[in-house]
Short mmCIF file of C-alpha atoms in Angstrom, two decimals:
data_model
loop_
_atom_site.label_atom_id
_atom_site.label_comp_id
_atom_site.label_asym_id
_atom_site.label_seq_id
_atom_site.Cartn_x
_atom_site.Cartn_y
_atom_site.Cartn_z
CA MET A 1 -14.29 -1.39 -15.73
CA THR A 2 -13.78 -5.09 -15.06
CA GLN A 3 -12.67 -6.51 -11.75
CA ASN A 4 -9.46 -7.95 -13.27
CA THR A 5 -8.49 -4.60 -14.85
CA LEU A 6 -9.11 -2.75 -11.60
CA LYS A 7 -7.20 -5.37 -9.60
CA THR A 8 -4.17 -5.03 -11.91
CA ASN A 9 -4.17 -1.23 -11.62
CA ILE A 10 -4.60 -1.40 -7.84
CA GLN A 11 -1.60 -3.74 -7.55
CA THR A 12 0.51 -1.38 -9.68
CA ALA A 13 -0.53 1.54 -7.47
CA LEU A 14 0.30 -0.40 -4.27
CA THR A 15 3.78 -1.22 -5.58
CA ALA A 16 4.40 2.48 -6.24
CA LEU A 17 3.09 3.45 -2.79
CA GLU A 18 5.31 0.81 -1.13
CA ALA A 19 8.33 2.42 -2.79
CA LEU A 20 7.18 5.87 -1.60
CA LEU A 21 6.69 4.69 2.01
CA GLU A 22 10.10 2.99 2.00
CA GLN A 23 11.69 6.19 0.69
CA LEU A 24 10.03 8.29 3.40
CA SER A 25 10.52 5.97 6.37
CA GLY A 26 13.61 3.99 5.37
CA ASN A 27 11.75 0.74 6.14
CA GLU A 28 9.83 -1.72 4.03
CA ILE A 29 6.08 -1.42 4.64
CA PRO A 30 4.31 -4.13 2.60
CA LEU A 31 0.84 -3.23 1.32
CA ASP A 32 -1.79 -5.80 0.38
CA ALA A 33 -5.23 -5.24 -1.14
CA SER A 34 -8.26 -7.51 -1.12
CA ALA A 35 -10.14 -8.25 -4.32
CA PRO A 36 -12.25 -5.25 -5.45
CA LYS A 37 -15.95 -5.58 -4.57
CA ASN A 38 -18.56 -4.16 -6.91
CA ILE A 39 -21.05 -2.17 -4.82
CA ALA A 40 -22.64 -0.21 -7.66
CA ASP A 41 -25.99 -1.98 -7.26
CA ARG A 42 -26.08 -1.61 -3.49
CA SER A 43 -26.98 1.50 -1.56
CA PRO A 44 -24.32 2.61 0.97
CA THR A 45 -24.87 0.74 4.20
CA GLU A 46 -24.95 2.38 7.60
CA ALA A 47 -21.97 0.21 8.58
CA LEU A 48 -19.88 1.72 5.76
CA GLN A 49 -20.88 5.26 6.73
CA ASN A 50 -19.93 4.60 10.35
CA ASP A 51 -16.65 3.05 9.22
CA LEU A 52 -15.79 6.23 7.33
CA LYS A 53 -16.59 8.40 10.34
CA GLU A 54 -13.98 6.53 12.40
CA ARG A 55 -11.18 7.19 9.89
CA PHE A 56 -9.25 9.96 8.21
CA VAL A 57 -11.03 10.38 4.87
CA LEU A 58 -9.22 11.74 1.80
CA TYR A 59 -11.66 12.46 -0.99
CA ALA A 60 -11.87 14.05 -4.42
CA ALA A 61 -15.51 15.10 -4.62
CA ASP A 62 -15.50 15.85 -8.35
CA GLN A 63 -14.18 12.35 -9.11
CA SER A 64 -16.20 10.43 -6.47
CA ALA A 65 -12.97 8.85 -5.21
CA VAL A 66 -12.43 8.22 -1.46
CA VAL A 67 -9.49 6.88 0.55
CA ALA A 68 -10.20 6.11 4.23
CA LEU A 69 -7.28 5.42 6.59
CA ASP A 70 -7.18 4.12 10.14
CA PRO A 71 -6.05 6.89 12.60
CA ASP A 72 -2.94 4.83 13.44
CA TRP A 73 -1.53 5.80 10.02
CA VAL A 74 -0.79 9.28 11.44
CA PRO A 75 2.12 8.17 13.70
CA LEU A 76 3.58 6.23 10.76
CA PHE A 77 3.43 9.20 8.39
CA SER A 78 4.65 11.73 10.97
CA LYS A 79 7.59 9.50 11.89
CA ALA A 80 8.53 9.28 8.22
CA MET A 81 8.08 13.01 7.52
CA PHE A 82 9.29 14.63 10.76
CA GLY A 83 11.28 11.94 12.58
CA GLU A 84 8.83 11.73 15.50
CA GLU A 85 5.39 10.25 15.99
CA MET A 86 2.32 12.49 16.12
CA ALA A 87 -0.94 11.57 17.82
CA PRO A 88 -3.94 11.22 15.49
CA ASP A 89 -5.77 14.03 17.32
CA ALA A 90 -2.76 16.39 17.38
CA ASP A 91 -2.78 19.77 15.70
CA GLY A 92 -1.40 19.38 12.22
CA ALA A 93 -2.51 15.78 11.76
CA LEU A 94 -5.10 16.81 9.17
CA ASP A 95 -2.53 18.89 7.27
CA LEU A 96 -0.14 15.94 7.36
CA MET A 97 -2.74 13.65 5.81
CA GLN A 98 -3.44 16.28 3.16
CA GLU A 99 0.26 16.40 2.24
CA ILE A 100 0.58 12.62 2.18
CA SER A 101 -2.49 12.31 -0.06
CA SER A 102 -0.95 14.74 -2.57
CA GLN A 103 2.37 12.89 -2.62
CA GLY A 104 0.69 9.50 -2.82
CA PHE A 105 -1.62 10.48 -5.65
CA GLY A 106 1.24 12.06 -7.60
CA THR A 107 3.23 8.84 -7.29
CA VAL A 108 0.31 6.68 -8.39
CA GLN A 109 -0.55 9.06 -11.24
CA SER A 110 2.96 8.98 -12.72
CA THR A 111 3.28 5.20 -12.28
CA LEU A 112 -0.03 4.41 -13.98
CA ALA A 113 0.80 6.87 -16.77
CA GLU A 114 3.79 4.65 -17.61
CA GLU A 115 1.32 1.76 -17.94
CA GLY A 116 -0.86 3.76 -20.36
CA LEU A 117 -3.56 4.79 -17.87
CA THR A 118 -3.99 8.56 -17.48
CA LEU A 119 -5.57 9.78 -14.25
CA PRO A 120 -7.17 13.23 -14.12
CA GLU A 121 -5.72 16.01 -12.01
CA VAL A 122 -7.58 16.08 -8.68
CA GLN A 123 -7.37 17.99 -5.42
CA PHE A 124 -7.99 15.95 -2.29
CA ASP A 125 -9.90 17.29 0.70
CA THR A 126 -9.62 15.69 4.13
CA ALA A 127 -11.97 14.88 6.98
CA ALA A 128 -10.77 13.89 10.45
CA PRO A 129 -12.34 11.06 12.46
CA GLY A 130 -15.68 12.18 13.86
CA GLN A 131 -16.32 14.66 11.07
CA ALA A 132 -19.04 14.06 8.52
CA PRO A 133 -17.38 12.25 5.58
CA PRO A 134 -18.64 12.60 1.99
CA SER A 135 -21.46 10.30 0.99
CA PRO A 136 -20.23 7.30 -1.04
CA ASP A 137 -23.46 7.16 -3.09
CA GLU A 138 -21.62 7.17 -6.43
CA ALA A 139 -18.99 4.63 -5.41
CA ALA A 140 -18.96 1.53 -7.59
CA TRP A 141 -15.98 -0.36 -6.20
CA LEU A 142 -14.76 -1.06 -2.67
CA VAL A 143 -11.10 -2.05 -2.22
CA PRO A 144 -9.95 -2.85 1.37
CA PHE A 145 -6.17 -2.88 1.96
CA THR A 146 -3.71 -3.42 4.81
CA ALA A 147 -0.11 -2.48 5.68
CA GLN A 148 2.31 -4.46 7.84
CA ARG A 149 4.23 -2.37 10.37
CA GLY A 150 6.34 -3.59 13.26
CA GLY A 151 4.38 -6.78 13.77
CA GLY A 152 1.07 -4.88 13.69
CA GLU A 153 -1.36 -4.17 10.91
CA LEU A 154 -2.88 -0.94 9.62
CA ASP A 155 -5.95 -0.99 7.44
CA GLY A 156 -7.82 1.26 5.08
CA LEU A 157 -10.19 1.21 2.16
CA VAL A 158 -10.62 2.84 -1.23
CA LEU A 159 -13.93 3.73 -2.90
CA LEU A 160 -13.80 4.28 -6.65
CA PRO A 161 -16.35 5.22 -9.30
CA ASP A 162 -16.97 2.97 -12.29
CA GLY A 163 -14.78 4.15 -15.18
CA ALA A 164 -16.34 1.88 -17.79
CA GLU A 165 -17.99 4.73 -19.70
CA ALA A 166 -14.83 6.82 -19.77
CA SER A 167 -12.81 3.83 -20.96
CA SER A 168 -15.38 3.14 -23.67
CA ASP A 169 -15.38 6.75 -24.85
CA ALA A 170 -11.61 6.79 -24.95
CA SER A 171 -11.58 3.56 -26.95
CA THR A 172 -14.10 4.92 -29.45
CA THR A 173 -12.12 8.11 -29.86
CA THR A 174 -8.90 6.18 -30.35
CA GLU A 175 -10.44 3.90 -32.96
CA SER A 176 -12.12 6.69 -34.91
CA ALA A 177 -9.11 9.01 -34.90
CA PRO A 178 -7.12 7.11 -37.57
CA GLN A 179 -10.21 6.90 -39.80
CA GLU A 180 -10.88 10.62 -39.49
CA ALA A 181 -7.22 11.38 -40.12
CA ALA A 182 -7.22 9.16 -43.22
CA ALA A 183 -10.41 10.79 -44.51
CA GLY A 184 -8.91 14.22 -43.92
CA ALA A 185 -5.79 13.19 -45.78
CA ASP A 186 -7.85 11.96 -48.76
CA GLN A 187 -9.81 15.19 -48.89
CA SER A 188 -6.62 17.23 -48.64
CA SER A 189 -5.03 15.15 -51.39
CA GLY A 190 -8.07 15.51 -53.62
CA ALA A 191 -8.22 19.25 -53.05
CA SER A 192 -4.64 19.65 -54.20
CA GLN A 193 -5.38 17.98 -57.57
CA PRO A 194 -5.95 20.62 -60.22
CA ALA A 195 -8.77 20.27 -62.74
CA GLY A 196 -7.90 17.98 -65.63
CA GLY A 197 -5.81 15.60 -63.56
CA GLY A 198 -2.60 17.65 -63.69
CA ALA A 199 0.27 17.14 -61.27
CA PRO A 200 -0.31 18.69 -57.80
CA SER A 201 1.71 21.75 -56.81
CA SER A 202 3.22 21.95 -53.32
CA ALA A 203 5.88 23.72 -51.28
CA ALA A 204 7.93 20.49 -51.38
CA ASP A 205 8.13 20.72 -55.17
CA GLU A 206 9.28 24.32 -54.97
CA SER A 207 12.06 23.37 -52.56
CA GLU A 208 13.55 20.85 -54.98
CA GLY A 209 15.49 23.62 -56.68
CA VAL A 210 17.48 24.53 -53.53
CA GLU A 211 21.15 23.64 -53.92
CA VAL A 212 22.64 21.81 -50.91
CA SER A 213 26.36 21.09 -50.52
CA PRO A 214 28.53 19.84 -47.64
CA ALA A 215 30.45 22.36 -45.54
CA ALA A 216 34.11 22.77 -46.56
CA PHE A 217 36.92 23.66 -44.16
CA SER A 218 40.48 24.61 -44.98
CA GLU A 219 43.29 22.27 -43.97
CA LEU A 220 44.64 23.17 -40.51
CA GLY A 221 47.90 21.26 -40.86
CA ASP A 222 49.63 18.91 -38.44
CA GLU A 223 48.85 19.10 -34.73
CA GLU A 224 51.38 21.12 -32.76
CA ILE A 225 51.58 21.68 -29.00
CA SER A 226 53.68 24.61 -27.84
CA GLY A 227 55.31 25.08 -24.44
CA ASP A 228 57.59 22.91 -22.37
CA GLY A 229 54.70 21.03 -20.74
CA ASP A 230 56.08 21.24 -17.20
CA SER A 231 54.50 22.77 -14.12
CA GLY A 232 55.93 26.17 -15.03
CA THR A 233 52.77 26.84 -17.05
CA PHE A 234 50.99 27.35 -13.69
CA LYS A 235 52.58 30.80 -13.66
CA LEU A 236 49.84 31.82 -16.08
CA LEU A 237 47.31 31.14 -13.32
CA ALA A 238 49.14 32.94 -10.56
CA ASP A 239 46.57 35.77 -10.39
CA VAL A 240 43.54 33.45 -10.30
CA ASP A 241 41.54 33.78 -7.07
CA LEU A 242 40.82 30.54 -5.20
CA GLU A 243 38.33 30.06 -2.42
CA VAL A 244 40.20 28.69 0.60
CA ARG A 245 38.04 27.12 3.30
CA VAL A 246 39.06 25.81 6.71
CA GLU A 247 36.82 23.09 8.08
CA LEU A 248 36.55 22.54 11.83
CA GLY A 249 34.40 19.44 11.47
CA ARG A 250 31.26 17.97 9.97
CA ARG A 251 27.99 16.47 11.12
CA GLU A 252 25.08 14.95 9.20
CA LEU A 253 21.67 15.58 10.73
CA PRO A 254 18.21 14.44 9.65
CA LEU A 255 15.87 17.20 8.56
CA ALA A 256 13.78 16.76 11.70
CA ASP A 257 16.78 17.56 13.93
CA VAL A 258 17.73 20.60 11.83
CA LEU A 259 14.21 21.99 12.26
CA LYS A 260 14.56 21.62 16.03
CA LEU A 261 17.68 23.82 16.21
CA THR A 262 17.17 26.97 18.25
CA THR A 263 19.34 29.64 19.83
CA GLY A 264 21.65 27.86 22.27
CA SER A 265 21.48 24.46 20.57
CA VAL A 266 24.77 22.53 20.45
CA VAL A 267 25.75 20.52 17.37
CA GLU A 268 28.37 17.88 18.14
CA LEU A 269 30.97 17.52 15.37
CA GLU A 270 32.55 14.25 14.33
CA LYS A 271 36.12 15.54 14.76
CA MET A 272 37.84 14.85 18.08
CA VAL A 273 39.65 17.47 20.20
CA GLY A 274 43.23 17.85 19.02
CA GLU A 275 42.65 16.58 15.49
CA PRO A 276 43.99 18.90 12.76
CA LEU A 277 41.71 21.23 10.82
CA SER A 278 41.17 20.58 7.11
CA VAL A 279 42.13 23.26 4.56
CA TYR A 280 40.36 23.14 1.20
CA ALA A 281 40.93 25.12 -2.01
CA ASN A 282 38.15 24.96 -4.59
CA GLY A 283 36.71 22.03 -2.67
CA ARG A 284 39.93 19.96 -2.71
CA LEU A 285 41.91 19.08 0.42
CA ILE A 286 45.33 20.78 0.16
CA ALA A 287 46.58 20.90 3.76
CA GLU A 288 45.96 20.30 7.45
CA GLY A 289 46.62 22.75 10.28
CA GLU A 290 45.82 24.03 13.74
CA ALA A 291 43.77 27.04 14.83
CA VAL A 292 45.63 30.14 16.04
CA VAL A 293 44.68 33.72 16.96
CA ILE A 294 46.37 36.60 15.11
CA ASP A 295 45.55 40.10 16.36
CA GLU A 296 42.09 39.09 17.56
CA GLN A 297 41.37 37.18 14.36
CA PHE A 298 41.28 33.45 13.83
CA GLY A 299 43.92 31.90 11.63
CA VAL A 300 45.29 28.48 10.79
CA ARG A 301 48.90 27.31 11.00
CA ILE A 302 49.70 24.73 8.32
CA THR A 303 51.09 21.54 9.86
CA ASN A 304 50.86 19.13 6.93
CA LEU A 305 50.56 19.61 3.15
CA ALA A 306 48.70 17.34 0.78
CA SER A 307 50.56 15.84 -2.16
CA LYS A 308 51.72 18.24 -4.85
CA GLY A 309 49.49 16.60 -7.42
CA ASN A 310 46.40 17.03 -5.24
CA ARG A 311 47.23 20.70 -4.65
CA GLU A 312 47.65 21.31 -8.38
CA LYS A 313 44.23 19.78 -9.03
CA ALA A 314 42.70 22.64 -7.04
CA PHE A 315 43.36 24.88 -10.07
CA PHE A 316 40.86 22.96 -12.18
#
């Protein structure tokens, strides 16, 4: 794997991750990566090991891939996922990083697949700061990166194995496949030739005797529409049941606020006191009214009807 190829793929992955972070948080969080450094010929330094111990480490042991993130990424991710910031040492921080790693890898995997690069399916494990991280002995490339957030900067690093052999094997397989297919086709063609050079027999030849003709339909005549075409035809639908719904008010809440709802919580509606209630039929507004009580049951007194055309649309 060359440095230029890796740099191109890293940039594509960062662009996809920027879009994911913007979708989660609603804010632009630019990511920038330094040029990949080849460390294949160098044994892991003590400084690198210590650097990993101070970070959240996401690693796929079977692929020798490691992502190490500064602890300050936790408040960013928790704010995006839950609407509130979580301390890096809080319960659930490790699970949060595990979830983010799965989402991030899935995004990168699908994006690179569109560019013709297939990543294997992997399962990331996580290690919190202070825990013993996996040894980066098999790492061949080091890619530091940063993220800009609210005037500050978050950093991290990626350790990747060298994929040169896999790329070479894939190239060889791709190049040899057409030759093998062509050879197989020649052998198959030769095997179908009878002795003496006669014409080959095949299922295609046998199908030549099948008679095929276009479908024929009888003439239906001129178009004719019966009925008077006025609203009286709605009588045919008089027994159709409609779902009638009376809406007191609405309120949009972020998922984080919905999860906080408990017994006794109060949800403030957007409708003011005294405003009419909305009456819907099949999801269409047909009238407005006011709440009343009828024999210990709630009811609604119609105070204003929607247009006739809008009410008729509720049938469809």
